[in-house]
PDB file of C-alpha atoms in Angstrom:
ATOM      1  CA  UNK A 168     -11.786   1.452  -6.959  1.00 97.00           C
ATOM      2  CA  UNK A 169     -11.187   2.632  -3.538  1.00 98.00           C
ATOM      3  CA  UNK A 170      -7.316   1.642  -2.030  1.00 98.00           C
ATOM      4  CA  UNK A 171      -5.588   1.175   1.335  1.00 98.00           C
ATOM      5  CA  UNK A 172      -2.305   1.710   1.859  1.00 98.00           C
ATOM      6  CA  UNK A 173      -1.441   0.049   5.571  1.00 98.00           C
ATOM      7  CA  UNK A 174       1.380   1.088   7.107  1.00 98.00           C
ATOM      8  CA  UNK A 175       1.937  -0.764  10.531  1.00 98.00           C
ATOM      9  CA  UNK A 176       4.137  -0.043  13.008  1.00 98.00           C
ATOM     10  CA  UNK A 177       6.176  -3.680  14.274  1.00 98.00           C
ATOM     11  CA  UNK A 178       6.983  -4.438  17.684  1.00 98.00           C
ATOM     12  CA  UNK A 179      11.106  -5.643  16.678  1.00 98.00           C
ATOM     13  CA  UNK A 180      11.689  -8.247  15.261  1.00 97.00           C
ATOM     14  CA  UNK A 181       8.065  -9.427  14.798  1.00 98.00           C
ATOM     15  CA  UNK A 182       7.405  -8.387  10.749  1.00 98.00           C
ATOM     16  CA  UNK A 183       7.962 -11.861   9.831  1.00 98.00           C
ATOM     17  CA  UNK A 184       6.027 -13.475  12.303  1.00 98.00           C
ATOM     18  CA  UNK A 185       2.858 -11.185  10.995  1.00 98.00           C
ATOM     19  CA  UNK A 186       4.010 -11.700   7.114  1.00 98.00           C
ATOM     20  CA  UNK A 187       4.154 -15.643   7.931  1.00 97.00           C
ATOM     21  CA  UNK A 188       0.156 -15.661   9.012  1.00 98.00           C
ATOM     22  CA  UNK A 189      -0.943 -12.848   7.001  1.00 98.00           C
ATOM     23  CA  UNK A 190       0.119 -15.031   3.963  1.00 97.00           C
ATOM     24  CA  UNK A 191      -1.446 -18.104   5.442  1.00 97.00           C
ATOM     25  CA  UNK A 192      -4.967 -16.872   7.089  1.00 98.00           C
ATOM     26  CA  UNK A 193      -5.481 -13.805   5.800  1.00 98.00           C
ATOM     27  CA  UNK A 194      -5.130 -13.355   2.339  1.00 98.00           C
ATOM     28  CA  UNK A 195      -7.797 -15.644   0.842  1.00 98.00           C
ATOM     29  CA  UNK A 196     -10.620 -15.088   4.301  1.00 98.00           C
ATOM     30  CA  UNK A 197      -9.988 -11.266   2.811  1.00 98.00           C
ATOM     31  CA  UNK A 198     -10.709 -11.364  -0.377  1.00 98.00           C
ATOM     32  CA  UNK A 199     -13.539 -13.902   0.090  1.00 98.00           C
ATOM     33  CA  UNK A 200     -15.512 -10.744   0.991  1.00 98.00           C
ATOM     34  CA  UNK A 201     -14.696  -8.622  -1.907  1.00 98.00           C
ATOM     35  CA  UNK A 202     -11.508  -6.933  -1.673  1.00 98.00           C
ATOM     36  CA  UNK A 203      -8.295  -7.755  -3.543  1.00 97.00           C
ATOM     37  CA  UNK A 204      -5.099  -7.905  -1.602  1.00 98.00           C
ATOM     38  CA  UNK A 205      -3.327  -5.955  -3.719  1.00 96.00           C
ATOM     39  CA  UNK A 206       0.531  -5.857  -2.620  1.00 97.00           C
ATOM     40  CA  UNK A 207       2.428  -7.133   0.315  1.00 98.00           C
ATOM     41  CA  UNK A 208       5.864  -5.491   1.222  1.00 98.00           C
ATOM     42  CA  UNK A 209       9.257  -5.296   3.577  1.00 98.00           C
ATOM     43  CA  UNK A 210      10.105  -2.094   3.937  1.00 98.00           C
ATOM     44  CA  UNK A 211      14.068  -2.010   2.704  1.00 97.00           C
ATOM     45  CA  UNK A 212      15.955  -0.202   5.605  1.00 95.00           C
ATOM     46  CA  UNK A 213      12.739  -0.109   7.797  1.00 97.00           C
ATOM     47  CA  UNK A 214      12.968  -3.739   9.512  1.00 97.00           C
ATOM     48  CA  UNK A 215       9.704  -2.686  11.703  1.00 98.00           C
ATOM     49  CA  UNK A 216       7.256  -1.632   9.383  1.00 98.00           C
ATOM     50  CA  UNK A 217       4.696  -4.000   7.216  1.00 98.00           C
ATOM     51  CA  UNK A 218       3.382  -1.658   4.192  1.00 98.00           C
ATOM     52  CA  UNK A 219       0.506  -3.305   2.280  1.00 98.00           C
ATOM     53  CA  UNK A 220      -1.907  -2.536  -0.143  1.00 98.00           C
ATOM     54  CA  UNK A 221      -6.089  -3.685  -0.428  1.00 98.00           C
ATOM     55  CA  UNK A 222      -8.686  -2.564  -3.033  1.00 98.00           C
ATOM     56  CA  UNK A 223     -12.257  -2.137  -3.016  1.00 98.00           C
ATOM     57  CA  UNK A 224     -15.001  -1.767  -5.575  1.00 98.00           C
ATOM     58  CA  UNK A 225     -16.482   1.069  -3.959  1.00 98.00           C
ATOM     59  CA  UNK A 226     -16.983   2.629  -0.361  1.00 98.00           C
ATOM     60  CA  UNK A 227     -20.154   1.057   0.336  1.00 98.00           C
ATOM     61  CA  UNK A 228     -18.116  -2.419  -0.396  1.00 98.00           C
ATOM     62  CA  UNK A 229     -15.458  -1.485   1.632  1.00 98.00           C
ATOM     63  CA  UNK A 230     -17.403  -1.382   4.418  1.00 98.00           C
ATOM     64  CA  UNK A 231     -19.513  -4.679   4.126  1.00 98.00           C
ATOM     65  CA  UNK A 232     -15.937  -6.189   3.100  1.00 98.00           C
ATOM     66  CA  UNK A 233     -14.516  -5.068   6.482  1.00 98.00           C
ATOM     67  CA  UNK A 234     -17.550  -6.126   8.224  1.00 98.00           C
ATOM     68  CA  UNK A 235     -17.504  -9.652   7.074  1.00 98.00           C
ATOM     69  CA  UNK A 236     -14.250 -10.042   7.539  1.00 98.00           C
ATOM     70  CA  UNK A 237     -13.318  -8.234  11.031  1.00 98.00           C
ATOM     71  CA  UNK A 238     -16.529  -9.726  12.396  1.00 98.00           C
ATOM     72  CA  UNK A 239     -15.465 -13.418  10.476  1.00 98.00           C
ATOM     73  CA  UNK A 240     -13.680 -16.571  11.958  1.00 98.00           C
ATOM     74  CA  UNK A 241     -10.533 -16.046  10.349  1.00 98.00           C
ATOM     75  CA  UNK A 242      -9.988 -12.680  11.947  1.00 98.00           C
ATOM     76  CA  UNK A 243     -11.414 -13.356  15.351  1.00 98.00           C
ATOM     77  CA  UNK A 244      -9.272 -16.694  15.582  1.00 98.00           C
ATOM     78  CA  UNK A 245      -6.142 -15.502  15.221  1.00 98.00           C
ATOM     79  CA  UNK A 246      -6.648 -11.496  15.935  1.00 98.00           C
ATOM     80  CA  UNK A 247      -4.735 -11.780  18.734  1.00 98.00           C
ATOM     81  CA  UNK A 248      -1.769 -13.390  17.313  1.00 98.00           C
ATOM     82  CA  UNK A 249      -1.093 -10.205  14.979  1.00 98.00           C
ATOM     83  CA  UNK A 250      -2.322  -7.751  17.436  1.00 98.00           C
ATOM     84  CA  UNK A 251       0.643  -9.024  19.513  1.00 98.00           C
ATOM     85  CA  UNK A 252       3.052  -8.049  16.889  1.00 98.00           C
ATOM     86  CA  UNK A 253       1.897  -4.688  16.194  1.00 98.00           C
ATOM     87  CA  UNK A 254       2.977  -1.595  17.708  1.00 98.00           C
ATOM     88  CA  UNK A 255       0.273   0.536  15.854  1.00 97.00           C
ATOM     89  CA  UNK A 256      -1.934  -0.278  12.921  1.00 97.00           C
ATOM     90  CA  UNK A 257      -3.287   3.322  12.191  1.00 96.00           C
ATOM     91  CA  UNK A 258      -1.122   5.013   9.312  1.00 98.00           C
ATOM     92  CA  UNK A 259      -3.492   4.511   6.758  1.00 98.00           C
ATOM     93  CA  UNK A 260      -4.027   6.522   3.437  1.00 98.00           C
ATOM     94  CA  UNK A 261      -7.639   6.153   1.895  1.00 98.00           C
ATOM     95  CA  UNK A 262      -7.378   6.355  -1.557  1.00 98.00           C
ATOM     96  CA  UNK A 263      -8.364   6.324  -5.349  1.00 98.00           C
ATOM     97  CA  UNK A 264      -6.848   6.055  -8.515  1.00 97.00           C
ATOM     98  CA  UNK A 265      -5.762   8.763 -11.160  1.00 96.00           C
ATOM     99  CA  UNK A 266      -4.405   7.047 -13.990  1.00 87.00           C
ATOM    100  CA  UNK A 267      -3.037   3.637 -14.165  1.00 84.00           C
ATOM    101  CA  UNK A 268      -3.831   1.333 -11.449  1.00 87.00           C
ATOM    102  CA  UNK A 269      -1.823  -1.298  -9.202  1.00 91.00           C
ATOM    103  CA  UNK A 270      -0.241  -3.995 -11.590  1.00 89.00           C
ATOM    104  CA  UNK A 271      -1.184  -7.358 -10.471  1.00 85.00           C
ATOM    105  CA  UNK A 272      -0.062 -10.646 -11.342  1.00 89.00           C
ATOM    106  CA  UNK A 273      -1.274 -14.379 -10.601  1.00 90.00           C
ATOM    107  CA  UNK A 274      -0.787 -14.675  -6.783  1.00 93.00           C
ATOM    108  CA  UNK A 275       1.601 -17.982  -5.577  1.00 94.00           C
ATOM    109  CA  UNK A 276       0.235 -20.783  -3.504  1.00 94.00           C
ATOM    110  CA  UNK A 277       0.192 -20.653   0.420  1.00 93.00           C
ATOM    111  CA  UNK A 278       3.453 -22.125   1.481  1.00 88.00           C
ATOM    112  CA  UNK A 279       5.269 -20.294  -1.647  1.00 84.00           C
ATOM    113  CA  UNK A 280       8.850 -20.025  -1.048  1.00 83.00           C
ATOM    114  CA  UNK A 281      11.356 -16.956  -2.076  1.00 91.00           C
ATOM    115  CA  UNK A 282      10.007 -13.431  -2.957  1.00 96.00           C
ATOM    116  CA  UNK A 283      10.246 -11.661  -6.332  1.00 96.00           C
ATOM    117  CA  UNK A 284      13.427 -10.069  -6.822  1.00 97.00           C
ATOM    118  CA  UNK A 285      11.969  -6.995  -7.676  1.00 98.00           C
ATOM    119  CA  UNK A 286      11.430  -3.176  -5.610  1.00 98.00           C
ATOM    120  CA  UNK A 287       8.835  -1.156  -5.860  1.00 98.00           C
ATOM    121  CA  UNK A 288       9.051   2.472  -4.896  1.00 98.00           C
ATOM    122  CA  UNK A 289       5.896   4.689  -3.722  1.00 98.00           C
ATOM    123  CA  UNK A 290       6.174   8.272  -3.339  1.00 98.00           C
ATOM    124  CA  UNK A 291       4.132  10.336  -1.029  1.00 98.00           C
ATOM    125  CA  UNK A 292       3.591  14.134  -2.108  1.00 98.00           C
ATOM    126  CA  UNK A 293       1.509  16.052   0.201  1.00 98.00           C
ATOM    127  CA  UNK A 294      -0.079  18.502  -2.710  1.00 98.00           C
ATOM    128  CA  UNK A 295      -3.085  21.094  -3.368  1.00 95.00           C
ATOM    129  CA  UNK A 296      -6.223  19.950  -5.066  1.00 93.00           C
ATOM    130  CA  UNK A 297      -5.197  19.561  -9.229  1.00 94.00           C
ATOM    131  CA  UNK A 298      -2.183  17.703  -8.713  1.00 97.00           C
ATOM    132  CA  UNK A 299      -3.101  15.130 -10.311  1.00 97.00           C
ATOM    133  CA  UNK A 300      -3.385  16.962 -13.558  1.00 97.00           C
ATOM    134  CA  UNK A 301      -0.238  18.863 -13.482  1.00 97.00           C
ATOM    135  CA  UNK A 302       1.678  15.436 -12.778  1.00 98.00           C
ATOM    136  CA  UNK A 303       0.060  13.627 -15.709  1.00 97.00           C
ATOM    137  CA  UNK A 304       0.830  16.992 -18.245  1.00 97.00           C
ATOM    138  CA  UNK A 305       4.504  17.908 -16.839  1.00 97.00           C
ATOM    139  CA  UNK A 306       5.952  15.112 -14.342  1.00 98.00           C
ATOM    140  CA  UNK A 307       5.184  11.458 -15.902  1.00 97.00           C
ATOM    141  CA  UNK A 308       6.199  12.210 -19.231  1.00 97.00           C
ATOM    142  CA  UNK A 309       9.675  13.856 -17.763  1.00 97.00           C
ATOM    143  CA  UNK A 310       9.580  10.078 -15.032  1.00 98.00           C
ATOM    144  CA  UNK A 311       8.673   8.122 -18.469  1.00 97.00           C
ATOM    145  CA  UNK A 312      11.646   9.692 -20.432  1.00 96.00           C
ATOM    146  CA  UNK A 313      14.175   9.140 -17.796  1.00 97.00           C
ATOM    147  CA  UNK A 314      13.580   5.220 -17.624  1.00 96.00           C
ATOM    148  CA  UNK A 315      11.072   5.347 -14.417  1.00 97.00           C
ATOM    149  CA  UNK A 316       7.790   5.311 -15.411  1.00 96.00           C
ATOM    150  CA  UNK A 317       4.987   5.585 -13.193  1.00 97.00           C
ATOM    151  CA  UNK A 318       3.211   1.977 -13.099  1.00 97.00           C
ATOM    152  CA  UNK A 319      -0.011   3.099 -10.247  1.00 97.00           C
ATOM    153  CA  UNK A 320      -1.192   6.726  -9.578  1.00 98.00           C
ATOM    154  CA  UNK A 321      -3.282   7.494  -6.927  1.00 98.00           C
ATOM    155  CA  UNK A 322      -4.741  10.460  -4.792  1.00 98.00           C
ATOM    156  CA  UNK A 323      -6.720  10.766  -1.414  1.00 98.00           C
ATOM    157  CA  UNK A 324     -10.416   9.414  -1.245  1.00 98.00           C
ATOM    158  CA  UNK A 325     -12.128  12.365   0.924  1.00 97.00           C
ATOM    159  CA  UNK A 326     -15.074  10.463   1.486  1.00 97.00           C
ATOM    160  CA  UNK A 327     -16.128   9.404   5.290  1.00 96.00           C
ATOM    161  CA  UNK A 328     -14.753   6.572   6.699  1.00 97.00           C
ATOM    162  CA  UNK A 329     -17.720   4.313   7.312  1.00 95.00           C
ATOM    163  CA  UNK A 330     -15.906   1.952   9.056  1.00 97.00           C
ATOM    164  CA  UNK A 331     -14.323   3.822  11.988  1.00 96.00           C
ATOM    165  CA  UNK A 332     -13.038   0.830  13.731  1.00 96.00           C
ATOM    166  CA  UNK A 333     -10.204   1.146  11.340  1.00 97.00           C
ATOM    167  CA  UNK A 334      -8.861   4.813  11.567  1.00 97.00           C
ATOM    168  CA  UNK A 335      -7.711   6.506   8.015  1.00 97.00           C
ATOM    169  CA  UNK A 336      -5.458   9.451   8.328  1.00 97.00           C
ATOM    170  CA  UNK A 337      -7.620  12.825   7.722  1.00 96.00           C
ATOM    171  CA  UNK A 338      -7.102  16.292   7.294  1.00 95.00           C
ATOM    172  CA  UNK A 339      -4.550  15.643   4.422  1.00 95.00           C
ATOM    173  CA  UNK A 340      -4.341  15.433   0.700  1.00 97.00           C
ATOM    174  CA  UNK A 341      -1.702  13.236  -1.344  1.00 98.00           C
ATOM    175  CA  UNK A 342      -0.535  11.971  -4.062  1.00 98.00           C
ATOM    176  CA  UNK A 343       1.217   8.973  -4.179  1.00 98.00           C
ATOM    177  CA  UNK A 344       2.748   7.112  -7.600  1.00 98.00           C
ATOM    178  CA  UNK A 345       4.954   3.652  -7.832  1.00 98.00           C
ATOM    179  CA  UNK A 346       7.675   2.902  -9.556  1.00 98.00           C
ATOM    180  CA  UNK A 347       8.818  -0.531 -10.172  1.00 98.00           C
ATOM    181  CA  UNK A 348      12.009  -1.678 -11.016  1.00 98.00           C
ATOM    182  CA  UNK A 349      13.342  -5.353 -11.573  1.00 97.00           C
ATOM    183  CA  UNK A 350      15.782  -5.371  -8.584  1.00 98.00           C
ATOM    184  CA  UNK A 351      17.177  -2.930  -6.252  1.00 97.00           C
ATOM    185  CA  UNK A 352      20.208  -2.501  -7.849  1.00 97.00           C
ATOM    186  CA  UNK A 353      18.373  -0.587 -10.858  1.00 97.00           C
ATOM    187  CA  UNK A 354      16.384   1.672  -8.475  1.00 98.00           C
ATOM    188  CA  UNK A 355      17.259   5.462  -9.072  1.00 94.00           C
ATOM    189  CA  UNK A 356      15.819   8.329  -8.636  1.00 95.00           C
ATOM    190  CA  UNK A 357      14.917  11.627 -10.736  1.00 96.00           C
ATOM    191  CA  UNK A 358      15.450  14.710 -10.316  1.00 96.00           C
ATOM    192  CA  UNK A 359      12.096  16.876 -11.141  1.00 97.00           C
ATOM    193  CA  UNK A 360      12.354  20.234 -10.239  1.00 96.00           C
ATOM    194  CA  UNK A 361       9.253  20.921 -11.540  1.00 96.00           C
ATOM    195  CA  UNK A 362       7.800  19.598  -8.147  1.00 97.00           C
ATOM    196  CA  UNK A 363       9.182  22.306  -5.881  1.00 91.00           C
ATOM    197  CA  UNK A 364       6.347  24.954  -5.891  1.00 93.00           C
ATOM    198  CA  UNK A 365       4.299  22.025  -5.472  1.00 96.00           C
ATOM    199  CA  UNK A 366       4.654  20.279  -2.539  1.00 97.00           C
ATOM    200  CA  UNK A 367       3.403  21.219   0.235  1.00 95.00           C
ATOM    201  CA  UNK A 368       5.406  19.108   2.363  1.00 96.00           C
ATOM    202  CA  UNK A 369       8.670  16.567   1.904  1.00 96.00           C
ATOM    203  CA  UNK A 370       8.258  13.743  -0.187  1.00 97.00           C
ATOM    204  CA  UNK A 371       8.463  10.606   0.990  1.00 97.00           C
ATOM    205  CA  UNK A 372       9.943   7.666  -0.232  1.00 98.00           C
ATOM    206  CA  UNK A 373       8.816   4.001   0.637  1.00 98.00           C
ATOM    207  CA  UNK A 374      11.383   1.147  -0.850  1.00 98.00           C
ATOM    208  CA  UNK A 375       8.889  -2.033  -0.930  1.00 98.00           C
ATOM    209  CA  UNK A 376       9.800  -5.522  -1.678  1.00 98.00           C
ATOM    210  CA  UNK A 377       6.986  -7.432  -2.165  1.00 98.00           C
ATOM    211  CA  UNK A 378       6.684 -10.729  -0.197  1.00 98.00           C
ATOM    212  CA  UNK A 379       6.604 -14.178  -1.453  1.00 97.00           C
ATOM    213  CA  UNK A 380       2.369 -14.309  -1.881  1.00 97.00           C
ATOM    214  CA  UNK A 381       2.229 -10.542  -3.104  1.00 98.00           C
ATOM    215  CA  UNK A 382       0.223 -10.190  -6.656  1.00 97.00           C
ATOM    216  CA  UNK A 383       2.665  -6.762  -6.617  1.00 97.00           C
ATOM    217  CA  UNK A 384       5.706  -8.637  -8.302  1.00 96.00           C
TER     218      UNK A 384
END
């Protein structure tokens, strides 16, 4: 599987507005191409950001998926309408899985009404090639024992974006694992100080609550 994680940039005070018709038009005209909207998110603390998450079988998919859908109805009806709540649209990791995947459960109706209680935390390390390896062998087994296991593990995709429309960031090569806890109250953190030869830059933390329609629950 090949992932997005979308990071936009709000204009403030427009994240609902863009949640509210993502969840109505765009879910469903997306995956009608292929992809799988994975996850859906507010950003705790971050009031102008929309982090979400998309799969694809493979990068040839990914590009007819985007095709049909950025050249579709759906998109060109109401394209404006999110453009206009978006600052910027281009913090975008391309990436694959190591390990376990995204969880996903049985997505709610349109119109569904409160979001799961629960937080998901993903963690962005900025590592040298073999990472993955030395976090499966040394760091999962230390997250498992302290109560945090890692539920999704994934690492950059370096293949070409065929579908340069959409930007991807380049020129960098991550790491990035989620955490899931039931609410926010039993989110903590661990030390690992394994990690500090490393990293080549600061981790960073995203605290994502997953919207009402979100098959991340």
């Amino acid at each position: 599987m090949i992932y997005e994680l979308r990071r936009y940039t709000m204009r403030p005070g427009r994240r609902d507005t863009l949640i509210s018709l993502f969840e109505r038009e765009f879910i469903e005209a997306q995956e009608a191409t292929g992809m799988r909207v994975t996850g859906s998110f507010r950003e705790a603390g971050e009031p102008d950001t929309f982090p979400w998450l998309r799969a694809f079988p493979d990068m040839p998919s990914r590009r007819a998926s985007l095709e049909a859908f950025y050249g579709g109805p759906v998109w060109l009806t109401h394209r404006d309408e999110a453009n206009a709540t978006m600052i910027d649209s281009d913090d975008v990791l391309l990436l694959h899985p190591v390990g376990p995947e995204p969880p996903s459960w049985e997505r709610p109706p349109v119109g569904a009404g409160e979001p799961p209680p629960s937080l998901y935390v993903a963690t962005i390390y900025h590592v040298e090639d073999g990472f993955a390896g030395f976090f499966a062998r040394e760091v999962a087994p230390a997250l498992a024992e302290a109560g945090v296991p890692p539920v999704a593990c994934l690492e950059t995709e370096h293949a070409e974006n065929t579908y340069p429309r959409l930007p991807v960031r380049t020129g960098e090569n991550v790491f990035v694992w989620f955490a899931r806890f039931d609410t926010p109250e039993e989110e903590r953190e661990v030390e690992l100080p394994m990690l500090k030869s490393r990293l080549t830059a600061a981790p960073v933390r995203l605290r994502l609550r997953p919207t009402a329609r979100s098959a991340m629950r």
